[in-house]
Structure formats: structure tokens, C-alpha cells
Tab-separated table of C-alpha atoms in Angstrom:
chain	number	residue	atom	x	y	z
A	21	MET	CA	-23.115	-90.302	17.132
A	22	LEU	CA	-22.970	-86.630	16.170
A	23	LYS	CA	-22.755	-85.581	12.530
A	24	ALA	CA	-23.022	-82.191	10.850
A	25	TYR	CA	-24.912	-81.598	7.597
A	26	LYS	CA	-24.100	-78.459	5.639
A	27	TYR	CA	-26.521	-76.849	3.165
A	28	ARG	CA	-26.418	-73.802	0.910
A	29	LEU	CA	-28.959	-71.049	1.683
A	30	TYR	CA	-30.463	-68.625	-0.839
A	31	PRO	CA	-31.908	-65.722	1.185
A	32	ASN	CA	-33.710	-62.737	-0.322
A	33	LYS	CA	-32.824	-59.125	0.520
A	34	ASN	CA	-34.948	-59.040	3.674
A	35	HIS	CA	-33.452	-62.339	4.847
A	36	GLU	CA	-29.935	-61.075	4.194
A	37	GLU	CA	-30.604	-57.973	6.274
A	38	MET	CA	-31.961	-60.038	9.184
A	39	ILE	CA	-29.055	-62.503	8.963
A	40	SER	CA	-26.601	-59.573	9.041
A	41	GLN	CA	-28.349	-58.230	12.159
A	42	HIS	CA	-28.103	-61.636	13.862
A	43	ILE	CA	-24.431	-61.959	12.936
A	44	GLY	CA	-23.674	-58.462	14.239
A	45	ALA	CA	-25.625	-59.015	17.455
A	46	SER	CA	-23.922	-62.365	18.143
A	47	ARG	CA	-20.520	-60.759	17.575
A	48	PHE	CA	-21.508	-57.866	19.885
A	49	ILE	CA	-22.613	-60.233	22.676
A	50	TYR	CA	-19.460	-62.361	22.263
A	51	ASN	CA	-17.183	-59.324	22.610
A	52	TRP	CA	-19.262	-57.919	25.470
A	53	ALA	CA	-19.102	-61.251	27.315
A	54	LEU	CA	-15.340	-61.569	26.736
A	55	GLU	CA	-14.780	-58.051	28.082
A	56	ASN	CA	-16.840	-58.858	31.199
A	57	LYS	CA	-14.952	-62.111	31.771
A	58	ILE	CA	-11.592	-60.340	31.561
A	59	LYS	CA	-12.696	-57.513	33.873
A	60	SER	CA	-14.182	-59.879	36.477
A	61	TYR	CA	-10.992	-61.959	36.514
A	62	GLU	CA	-8.797	-58.881	36.917
A	63	ALA	CA	-11.008	-57.506	39.715
A	64	GLU	CA	-11.943	-60.650	41.654
A	65	GLY	CA	-9.625	-63.388	40.401
A	66	ASN	CA	-12.624	-65.360	39.112
A	67	SER	CA	-14.180	-65.312	35.675
A	68	ILE	CA	-17.917	-64.615	35.485
A	69	SER	CA	-19.958	-67.648	34.411
A	70	ARG	CA	-21.946	-68.019	31.204
A	71	PHE	CA	-25.202	-68.303	33.184
A	72	ALA	CA	-24.546	-65.013	34.979
A	73	LEU	CA	-23.834	-63.345	31.637
A	74	ASN	CA	-27.092	-64.702	30.184
A	75	LYS	CA	-29.023	-63.156	33.084
A	76	MET	CA	-27.463	-59.778	32.219
A	77	ILE	CA	-28.588	-59.866	28.558
A	78	PRO	CA	-32.200	-58.615	29.252
A	79	GLU	CA	-30.734	-55.501	30.895
A	80	LEU	CA	-28.429	-55.060	27.922
A	81	LYS	CA	-31.490	-55.061	25.624
A	82	ILE	CA	-32.851	-52.019	27.453
A	83	GLU	CA	-29.651	-50.114	26.679
A	84	HIS	CA	-29.373	-51.467	23.129
A	85	VAL	CA	-32.973	-51.677	21.867
A	86	TRP	CA	-31.981	-53.216	18.514
A	87	LEU	CA	-31.068	-56.461	20.342
A	88	LYS	CA	-34.806	-57.080	20.890
A	89	ASN	CA	-35.164	-57.932	17.181
A	90	ILE	CA	-32.696	-60.808	17.543
A	91	ASN	CA	-33.495	-64.398	18.490
A	92	SER	CA	-32.667	-64.536	22.220
A	93	GLN	CA	-31.286	-68.070	21.969
A	94	SER	CA	-28.801	-66.948	19.323
A	95	LEU	CA	-27.536	-64.325	21.785
A	96	GLN	CA	-27.129	-66.989	24.468
A	97	GLY	CA	-25.390	-69.159	21.879
A	98	ALA	CA	-22.687	-66.481	21.622
A	99	THR	CA	-21.884	-66.813	25.341
A	100	LEU	CA	-21.826	-70.611	24.955
A	101	ASN	CA	-19.306	-70.280	22.096
A	102	LEU	CA	-17.143	-68.071	24.311
A	103	ASP	CA	-17.375	-70.613	27.124
A	104	ASN	CA	-16.238	-73.346	24.718
A	105	ALA	CA	-13.343	-71.140	23.576
A	106	PHE	CA	-12.157	-70.745	27.185
A	107	THR	CA	-12.511	-74.504	27.784
A	108	LYS	CA	-10.311	-75.164	24.751
A	109	PHE	CA	-7.803	-72.555	25.948
A	110	PHE	CA	-7.453	-74.118	29.415
A	111	ARG	CA	-7.279	-77.646	27.961
A	112	GLU	CA	-4.658	-76.924	25.301
A	113	LYS	CA	-2.884	-74.017	27.074
A	114	LYS	CA	-2.859	-71.901	23.924
A	115	GLY	CA	-5.148	-69.683	21.878
A	116	PHE	CA	-6.646	-67.242	24.402
A	117	PRO	CA	-10.065	-66.081	23.070
A	118	LYS	CA	-9.860	-62.930	20.959
A	119	PHE	CA	-12.388	-60.211	20.259
A	120	LYS	CA	-14.284	-60.841	17.024
A	121	SER	CA	-14.004	-58.391	14.132
A	122	ARG	CA	-16.517	-57.623	11.404
A	123	LYS	CA	-13.603	-57.990	8.978
A	124	ASN	CA	-13.292	-61.741	9.613
A	125	PRO	CA	-13.756	-63.656	6.324
A	126	VAL	CA	-16.491	-65.919	7.742
A	127	GLN	CA	-19.242	-64.543	9.995
A	128	SER	CA	-21.789	-66.743	11.754
A	129	PHE	CA	-24.406	-67.109	14.483
A	130	SER	CA	-25.966	-70.143	16.127
A	131	VAL	CA	-29.594	-71.256	16.305
A	132	PRO	CA	-29.865	-73.720	19.211
A	133	GLN	CA	-33.473	-74.769	18.488
A	134	HIS	CA	-36.905	-73.860	17.060
A	135	TYR	CA	-35.714	-73.981	13.436
A	136	LYS	CA	-37.572	-76.127	10.897
A	137	VAL	CA	-36.316	-78.072	7.873
A	138	ASP	CA	-38.697	-78.797	4.970
A	139	PHE	CA	-37.056	-81.327	2.641
A	140	GLU	CA	-40.091	-81.488	0.364
A	141	ASN	CA	-39.998	-77.789	-0.533
A	142	ASN	CA	-36.254	-77.203	0.003
A	143	LYS	CA	-36.771	-74.559	2.676
A	144	ILE	CA	-35.493	-73.861	6.187
A	145	LYS	CA	-37.287	-71.699	8.737
A	146	LEU	CA	-35.155	-69.692	11.166
A	147	PRO	CA	-36.572	-67.922	14.248
A	148	LYS	CA	-37.144	-64.159	13.699
A	149	ILE	CA	-36.053	-64.546	10.048
A	150	GLY	CA	-38.581	-66.855	8.377
A	151	TRP	CA	-38.522	-69.441	5.596
A	152	ILE	CA	-35.384	-69.378	3.412
A	153	ASN	CA	-34.806	-71.296	0.182
A	154	ALA	CA	-32.069	-73.911	0.523
A	155	LYS	CA	-30.398	-76.717	-1.397
A	156	LEU	CA	-31.255	-79.718	0.810
A	157	HIS	CA	-29.259	-82.299	-1.135
A	158	ARG	CA	-28.989	-84.845	1.714
A	159	ARG	CA	-31.599	-86.115	4.138
A	160	TYR	CA	-30.752	-87.001	7.712
A	161	GLU	CA	-32.315	-88.997	10.499
A	162	GLY	CA	-31.925	-88.226	14.171
A	163	LYS	CA	-32.361	-85.522	16.759
A	164	GLU	CA	-31.647	-81.981	15.590
A	165	LYS	CA	-29.143	-80.092	17.706
A	166	THR	CA	-27.655	-76.625	17.200
A	167	ALA	CA	-27.649	-75.109	13.725
A	168	THR	CA	-25.027	-72.567	12.646
A	169	VAL	CA	-25.742	-70.011	9.919
A	170	SER	CA	-22.637	-68.590	8.234
A	171	ARG	CA	-21.796	-66.024	5.571
A	172	THR	CA	-18.576	-66.302	3.595
A	173	SER	CA	-16.425	-63.447	2.320
A	174	THR	CA	-17.854	-64.075	-1.174
A	175	GLY	CA	-21.404	-63.405	0.043
A	176	LYS	CA	-22.592	-67.029	0.123
A	177	TYR	CA	-24.790	-68.316	2.938
A	178	TYR	CA	-24.706	-71.767	4.524
A	179	ILE	CA	-26.342	-73.575	7.417
A	180	SER	CA	-24.645	-76.422	9.283
A	181	ILE	CA	-27.029	-78.611	11.293
A	182	LEU	CA	-25.681	-80.864	14.034
A	183	ILE	CA	-27.555	-84.178	14.187
A	184	ASP	CA	-27.492	-86.842	16.893
A	185	ASP	CA	-28.521	-90.107	15.204
A	186	GLU	CA	-28.680	-91.668	18.701
A	187	LYS	CA	-26.455	-94.541	17.592
A	188	GLU	CA	-23.370	-95.716	19.437
A	189	ASN	CA	-20.003	-95.339	17.748
A	190	PRO	CA	-19.062	-98.662	16.127
A	191	VAL	CA	-16.562	-100.814	17.993
A	192	ASN	CA	-13.107	-100.562	16.450
A	193	LYS	CA	-12.412	-103.517	14.204
A	194	SER	CA	-9.380	-105.697	14.856
A	195	PHE	CA	-6.327	-105.074	12.703
A	196	ASN	CA	-2.986	-106.695	11.962
A	197	ILE	CA	0.083	-106.114	9.850
A	198	ASP	CA	-1.794	-106.966	6.643
A	199	THR	CA	-4.755	-104.662	7.274
A	200	THR	CA	-2.697	-101.654	8.398
A	201	VAL	CA	-1.201	-99.021	6.127
A	202	GLY	CA	1.527	-96.536	7.005
A	203	VAL	CA	1.194	-93.032	5.558
A	204	ASP	CA	3.967	-90.471	5.288
A	205	VAL	CA	2.904	-86.973	4.193
A	206	GLY	CA	5.184	-84.733	2.188
A	207	ILE	CA	5.432	-81.730	-0.114
A	208	LYS	CA	6.586	-83.224	-3.403
A	209	ASP	CA	4.098	-86.078	-3.023
A	210	PHE	CA	1.147	-85.356	-0.757
A	211	ALA	CA	1.049	-88.856	0.733
A	212	ILE	CA	3.194	-91.978	0.416
A	213	THR	CA	1.886	-95.316	1.652
A	214	SER	CA	3.751	-98.326	2.992
A	215	ILE	CA	2.649	-100.377	-0.055
A	216	GLY	CA	4.666	-98.047	-2.296
A	217	GLU	CA	1.816	-95.879	-3.587
A	218	LYS	CA	2.566	-92.195	-4.116
A	219	ILE	CA	-0.258	-89.656	-4.287
A	220	ASP	CA	0.715	-86.489	-6.127
A	221	ASN	CA	0.418	-83.182	-4.323
A	222	PRO	CA	-2.089	-81.121	-6.365
A	223	LYS	CA	-0.615	-77.832	-5.046
A	224	TYR	CA	-3.796	-75.859	-5.677
A	225	LEU	CA	-2.458	-72.636	-4.157
A	226	LYS	CA	0.822	-72.746	-6.077
A	227	ASN	CA	-0.976	-73.458	-9.361
A	228	SER	CA	-3.301	-70.485	-8.804
A	229	MET	CA	-0.602	-68.098	-7.607
A	230	LYS	CA	-0.145	-66.377	-10.993
A	231	ARG	CA	-3.841	-65.508	-11.159
A	232	MET	CA	-3.828	-64.583	-7.460
A	233	LYS	CA	-1.032	-62.044	-7.957
A	234	VAL	CA	-2.951	-60.405	-10.816
A	235	LEU	CA	-6.121	-60.077	-8.723
A	236	GLN	CA	-4.246	-58.823	-5.659
A	237	LYS	CA	-2.394	-56.248	-7.755
A	238	ARG	CA	-5.725	-54.981	-9.116
A	239	LEU	CA	-7.081	-54.794	-5.572
A	240	SER	CA	-4.089	-52.791	-4.334
A	241	LYS	CA	-4.689	-50.106	-6.989
A	242	LYS	CA	-8.343	-49.526	-6.110
A	243	LYS	CA	-9.347	-46.586	-3.922
A	244	LYS	CA	-10.176	-47.601	-0.357
A	245	GLY	CA	-13.899	-47.541	0.353
A	246	SER	CA	-14.892	-47.568	-3.324
A	247	ALA	CA	-17.282	-50.015	-4.991
A	248	ASN	CA	-14.531	-51.073	-7.388
A	249	ARG	CA	-12.300	-52.030	-4.467
A	250	GLN	CA	-15.103	-54.111	-2.964
A	251	ARG	CA	-15.602	-55.952	-6.278
A	252	ALA	CA	-11.861	-56.585	-6.553
A	253	LYS	CA	-11.822	-57.840	-2.960
A	254	VAL	CA	-14.632	-60.304	-3.719
A	255	ALA	CA	-12.727	-61.553	-6.779
A	256	VAL	CA	-9.709	-62.382	-4.590
A	257	ALA	CA	-11.972	-64.052	-2.017
A	258	LYS	CA	-13.636	-66.181	-4.712
A	259	LEU	CA	-10.279	-67.497	-5.868
A	260	TYR	CA	-9.262	-68.354	-2.284
A	261	GLU	CA	-12.627	-70.068	-1.814
A	262	LYS	CA	-12.103	-72.108	-4.993
A	263	ILE	CA	-8.663	-73.213	-3.771
A	264	ALA	CA	-10.094	-74.242	-0.381
A	265	ASN	CA	-12.918	-76.189	-2.048
A	266	GLN	CA	-10.475	-77.993	-4.351
A	267	ARG	CA	-8.239	-78.895	-1.411
A	268	ASN	CA	-11.152	-80.148	0.686
A	269	ASP	CA	-12.521	-82.253	-2.160
A	270	PHE	CA	-9.118	-83.865	-2.740
A	271	GLN	CA	-8.573	-84.591	0.962
A	272	HIS	CA	-12.085	-85.990	1.456
A	273	LYS	CA	-11.661	-88.425	-1.417
A	274	LEU	CA	-8.198	-89.562	-0.312
A	275	SER	CA	-9.128	-89.919	3.375
A	276	SER	CA	-12.259	-91.911	2.486
A	277	LYS	CA	-10.190	-94.216	0.284
A	278	LEU	CA	-7.594	-94.899	2.998
A	279	ILE	CA	-10.238	-95.513	5.679
A	280	SER	CA	-12.373	-97.798	3.499
A	281	GLU	CA	-9.459	-99.947	2.294
A	282	ASN	CA	-7.722	-100.483	5.664
A	283	GLN	CA	-8.618	-101.386	9.234
A	284	ALA	CA	-5.907	-99.119	10.673
A	285	VAL	CA	-3.886	-96.152	9.417
A	286	ALA	CA	-0.496	-95.341	10.951
A	287	LEU	CA	0.632	-91.702	10.951
A	288	GLU	CA	3.579	-89.676	12.157
A	289	THR	CA	2.925	-86.885	14.665
A	290	LEU	CA	4.118	-83.712	12.969
A	291	ASN	CA	5.004	-80.374	14.561
A	292	VAL	CA	3.313	-78.351	11.813
A	293	SER	CA	3.478	-75.028	13.702
A	294	GLY	CA	7.222	-75.505	14.135
A	295	MET	CA	7.703	-76.475	10.479
A	296	LEU	CA	5.858	-73.321	9.365
A	297	LYS	CA	8.707	-71.264	10.856
A	298	ASN	CA	10.858	-72.423	7.947
A	299	HIS	CA	10.148	-69.496	5.610
A	300	CYS	CA	11.393	-71.421	2.575
A	301	LEU	CA	8.655	-74.040	2.999
A	302	THR	CA	5.872	-72.085	4.707
A	303	GLN	CA	3.702	-71.640	1.617
A	304	SER	CA	4.131	-75.261	0.474
A	305	ILE	CA	3.287	-76.633	3.946
A	306	ALA	CA	0.235	-74.382	4.262
A	307	ASP	CA	-0.877	-75.402	0.758
A	308	ALA	CA	-0.653	-79.103	1.676
A	309	SER	CA	-2.757	-78.540	4.845
A	310	TRP	CA	-1.696	-81.773	6.555
A	311	SER	CA	-3.554	-80.977	9.792
A	312	SER	CA	-6.864	-80.735	7.940
A	313	PHE	CA	-6.185	-84.071	6.235
A	314	VAL	CA	-5.392	-85.803	9.536
A	315	LYS	CA	-8.603	-84.459	11.107
A	316	LYS	CA	-10.615	-85.937	8.244
A	317	LEU	CA	-8.912	-89.303	8.757
A	318	GLU	CA	-9.629	-89.193	12.498
A	319	TYR	CA	-13.353	-88.516	12.397
A	320	LYS	CA	-13.958	-90.894	9.479
A	321	ALA	CA	-12.105	-93.627	11.366
A	322	GLU	CA	-14.404	-92.958	14.323
A	323	TRP	CA	-17.476	-93.210	12.073
A	324	TYR	CA	-16.546	-96.575	10.593
A	325	GLY	CA	-14.848	-98.272	13.528
A	326	LYS	CA	-11.317	-97.990	12.145
A	327	THR	CA	-8.149	-97.163	14.111
A	328	ILE	CA	-5.651	-94.323	13.785
A	329	LEU	CA	-2.186	-95.233	15.069
A	330	ARG	CA	0.471	-92.616	15.765
A	331	ILE	CA	4.206	-92.581	16.292
A	332	GLY	CA	6.200	-89.847	18.048
A	333	ARG	CA	7.483	-86.836	16.143
A	334	PHE	CA	11.094	-87.733	17.054
A	335	GLU	CA	10.997	-91.295	15.716
A	336	PRO	CA	13.722	-91.590	12.999
A	337	SER	CA	11.372	-93.124	10.425
A	338	THR	CA	13.278	-91.677	7.455
A	339	LYS	CA	16.835	-92.583	8.507
A	340	ILE	CA	16.322	-96.239	9.525
A	341	CYS	CA	16.533	-99.095	7.026
A	342	ASN	CA	13.218	-100.941	7.196
A	343	VAL	CA	14.969	-104.233	6.338
A	344	CYS	CA	17.903	-104.480	8.773
A	345	GLY	CA	17.380	-101.473	11.075
A	346	TYR	CA	20.594	-99.620	10.145
A	347	HIS	CA	20.508	-95.953	11.202
A	348	ASN	CA	21.771	-93.625	8.476
A	349	GLY	CA	22.637	-90.503	10.458
A	350	LYS	CA	24.196	-88.783	7.434
A	351	LEU	CA	20.931	-88.631	5.466
A	352	THR	CA	19.938	-85.064	4.463
A	353	LEU	CA	16.751	-83.559	3.081
A	354	THR	CA	18.190	-83.548	-0.442
A	355	ASP	CA	18.790	-87.324	-0.409
A	356	ARG	CA	15.673	-88.786	-2.031
A	357	LYS	CA	17.170	-92.248	-2.536
A	358	TRP	CA	19.851	-94.079	-0.553
A	359	GLN	CA	21.433	-97.510	-0.184
A	360	CYS	CA	21.785	-99.227	3.176
A	361	PRO	CA	25.519	-99.841	3.875
A	362	ASP	CA	24.730	-103.048	5.812
A	363	CYS	CA	22.164	-104.988	3.755
A	364	LYS	CA	22.704	-103.086	0.467
A	365	THR	CA	18.965	-102.458	0.067
A	366	ASN	CA	18.098	-99.516	-2.177
A	367	HIS	CA	15.551	-97.222	-0.539
A	368	ASP	CA	13.169	-94.579	-1.745
A	369	ARG	CA	13.319	-92.100	1.118
A	370	ASP	CA	9.547	-91.571	1.442
A	371	ILE	CA	8.431	-95.172	0.923
A	372	ASN	CA	11.007	-96.309	3.482
A	373	ALA	CA	9.610	-93.738	5.952
A	374	ALA	CA	6.023	-94.951	5.381
A	375	ILE	CA	7.055	-98.579	5.986
A	376	ASN	CA	8.869	-97.588	9.189
A	377	ILE	CA	5.866	-95.568	10.396
A	378	LYS	CA	3.754	-98.690	10.032
A	379	LYS	CA	6.359	-100.890	11.758
A	380	PHE	CA	6.900	-98.491	14.663
A	381	ALA	CA	3.136	-98.084	15.203
A	382	LEU	CA	2.480	-101.843	15.153
A	383	ASP	CA	5.479	-102.489	17.374
A	384	LYS	CA	3.889	-100.307	20.049
A	385	GLN	CA	0.721	-102.404	19.692
A	386	ASN	CA	2.785	-105.628	19.987
A	387	LEU	CA	1.502	-106.704	16.564
A	388	ILE	CA	4.782	-107.098	14.667
A	389	GLY	CA	4.947	-110.567	13.194
A	390	ILE	CA	1.235	-111.301	13.578
């Protein structure tokens, strides 16, 4: 099983300079490789392979001498990342690889091997860079794979180490109607479960918007290229980073709770990209970050042998009475509570949807009534 461990790095000035050179070189090779792939496809109808590109890198070093100071495997890692980007593009039919910019908020480069981790002294050695102080707060066991060194827009440095613990993924545990929970995500409440529990939406972005506007207004008044503008830019980035950290912490805790307490979690497939086109709700939907939450549920379920069940995006989970099955076609988004005309059951819109998500998911598994 593959797991990633992320640690904070504390480089000195020389380390920072070398890391910047590696980041710039990896970005240069990525863009160079992308340009060559596009040109070869336009000229011959076939895209040049990663291995052919790697063979061209030594010649590139003659033209650009500064590339000789960079770990050669990190340069080859850039072509591997591009190859993975094209694989994702052809698999999902969207997101054609783009040229990387130095203005991207997070910059990184990969270290495929030959790095060393010293847990006793809290240091990590990187090829061509040397030993760097780190906060190694968690130990790991297993085979070390590729490490990725990143720099955030606030000037913080991290290393993410991919570990293969050489263990098989646990077999999914059996589940039934009693050990399955349905979860409906929303804006007013972040998540509503089929047992009637409502988890408040913390709305970290909305709650920080007043401060954000002040910082962005200060930034807009600073002269471009000045040191004051750079400081104001970092202040905005720090607030965005704080919001992201708060959101991740909240989602990690909630996803861990749902996975640990249930054998299966039933979810609705949402068209988030389509929902973001509603300009009245764009900010609220982005603040909730449902896609990130679902990803956390998925990989944690895989870790612990739990099951994620899904229903189609067009299933009328909200408009169907979970007691008698009556379809209330007149229900609108403003109706938070409604009464079933047939069985007279009073429904909370979101709890009813969560119960139906669970029922629909189990029905597809032929587990209703078990």
C-alpha cells in the first residue's frame, strides 16, 4: 500500500538558493518537454516518448550549462510528471497539460531516489543540496519511493515522501443496512447523515472575507515590483493558506469519523463543475470543497477496508418520500421542510435526502431489508 508522509523543511540561505535552482530547472525541462511533444505531434502525428526526451537532456546541458548543477534524476522526474499529465488527459478527456509558470502559488521538484532521512537528528539529505533541518514528526516503515520538495507562496518548504509499506490493501469488510450511513453534502450544513446528524458548515472563507478584502485592498495600492507590494502579497497568501489548513483539518477529522464508525458510506455523485456555473453559489460551493472531502473519504476507506457507495447524479433523492416513495415534483430549493401528501410524514429536506441516498445505494447492492 502506498502512503505519503509530509514534513516541514527549514533550509538555510544556501539551501533555499539550491532549491530555487532545482525548481526552476524542473519547470524549464517540463516546458521544454511539453513544447517538443506538441511539435512532434504536429509534424509527425506521434508524440515523442519520455525516454527519447531523457536522452536529449545531456545535449540540452551543453547549451544550458547551469543545468549541470541540478540533480539529473530531478530533471528526468519532470518528464515523468509530464507523461503522467498526458496519461490523465487521455484517460479523462479533459485538462490538456499546460506550460508551467513561475507565478504558480506552489512550486516543486521531485527526487526519485538517493535522498536520506535521519529521524534521530531531524534532518533530510537531498542530492546536490545537502542536509536540511526538518520536523520529522512521524516515523514510517517501508520502501522509500519518490520524494517531492515544494515551496508555498508564503515561503514555506515541505517534502512529501511516498512510502510503499509492501502490505496488501485490506479486504473490504461486509456491510448491511445497519452499518451503512448515507451522507448528503450541502451549503447551509456541510454534511447531513441518514441518522439525522447535521454537521455545521464552518465557512472558513466567508468568515475571513472581511479581513481578506482589507489585505487585497492594501495589495492593490502598492507599487508593482516594490518590496511593500511583495510583503502585502505574502500577507494575502498567508491568509489563504490559513483558510486551506482550517478546511483540511475539518475535513480530515470528519472523514476519519465517518470511516471509523461505519462499514460503508453512501454518497451522491455531484456535478461540482456544473454547479460552479451558478454565480450566486460559486463562492459557497468552492468554500465547502466537496470534491476534496470525497477524495479523503475514498482513500481512507481504501486504507481501512471500508466501502464507498455511490448513486447517480440524477437520482431524485431530495424529492422522494423515504417512507412511502411519493415523488414531490413541486419541491423547490427554498423548501427546507415538507409534508408527504400520501403518508403525511413531515420531512426535513436534507435528512430525507441522506436517507434516500443510503436506500438507493443499498438497493443497487441488493441489501435492502437485510
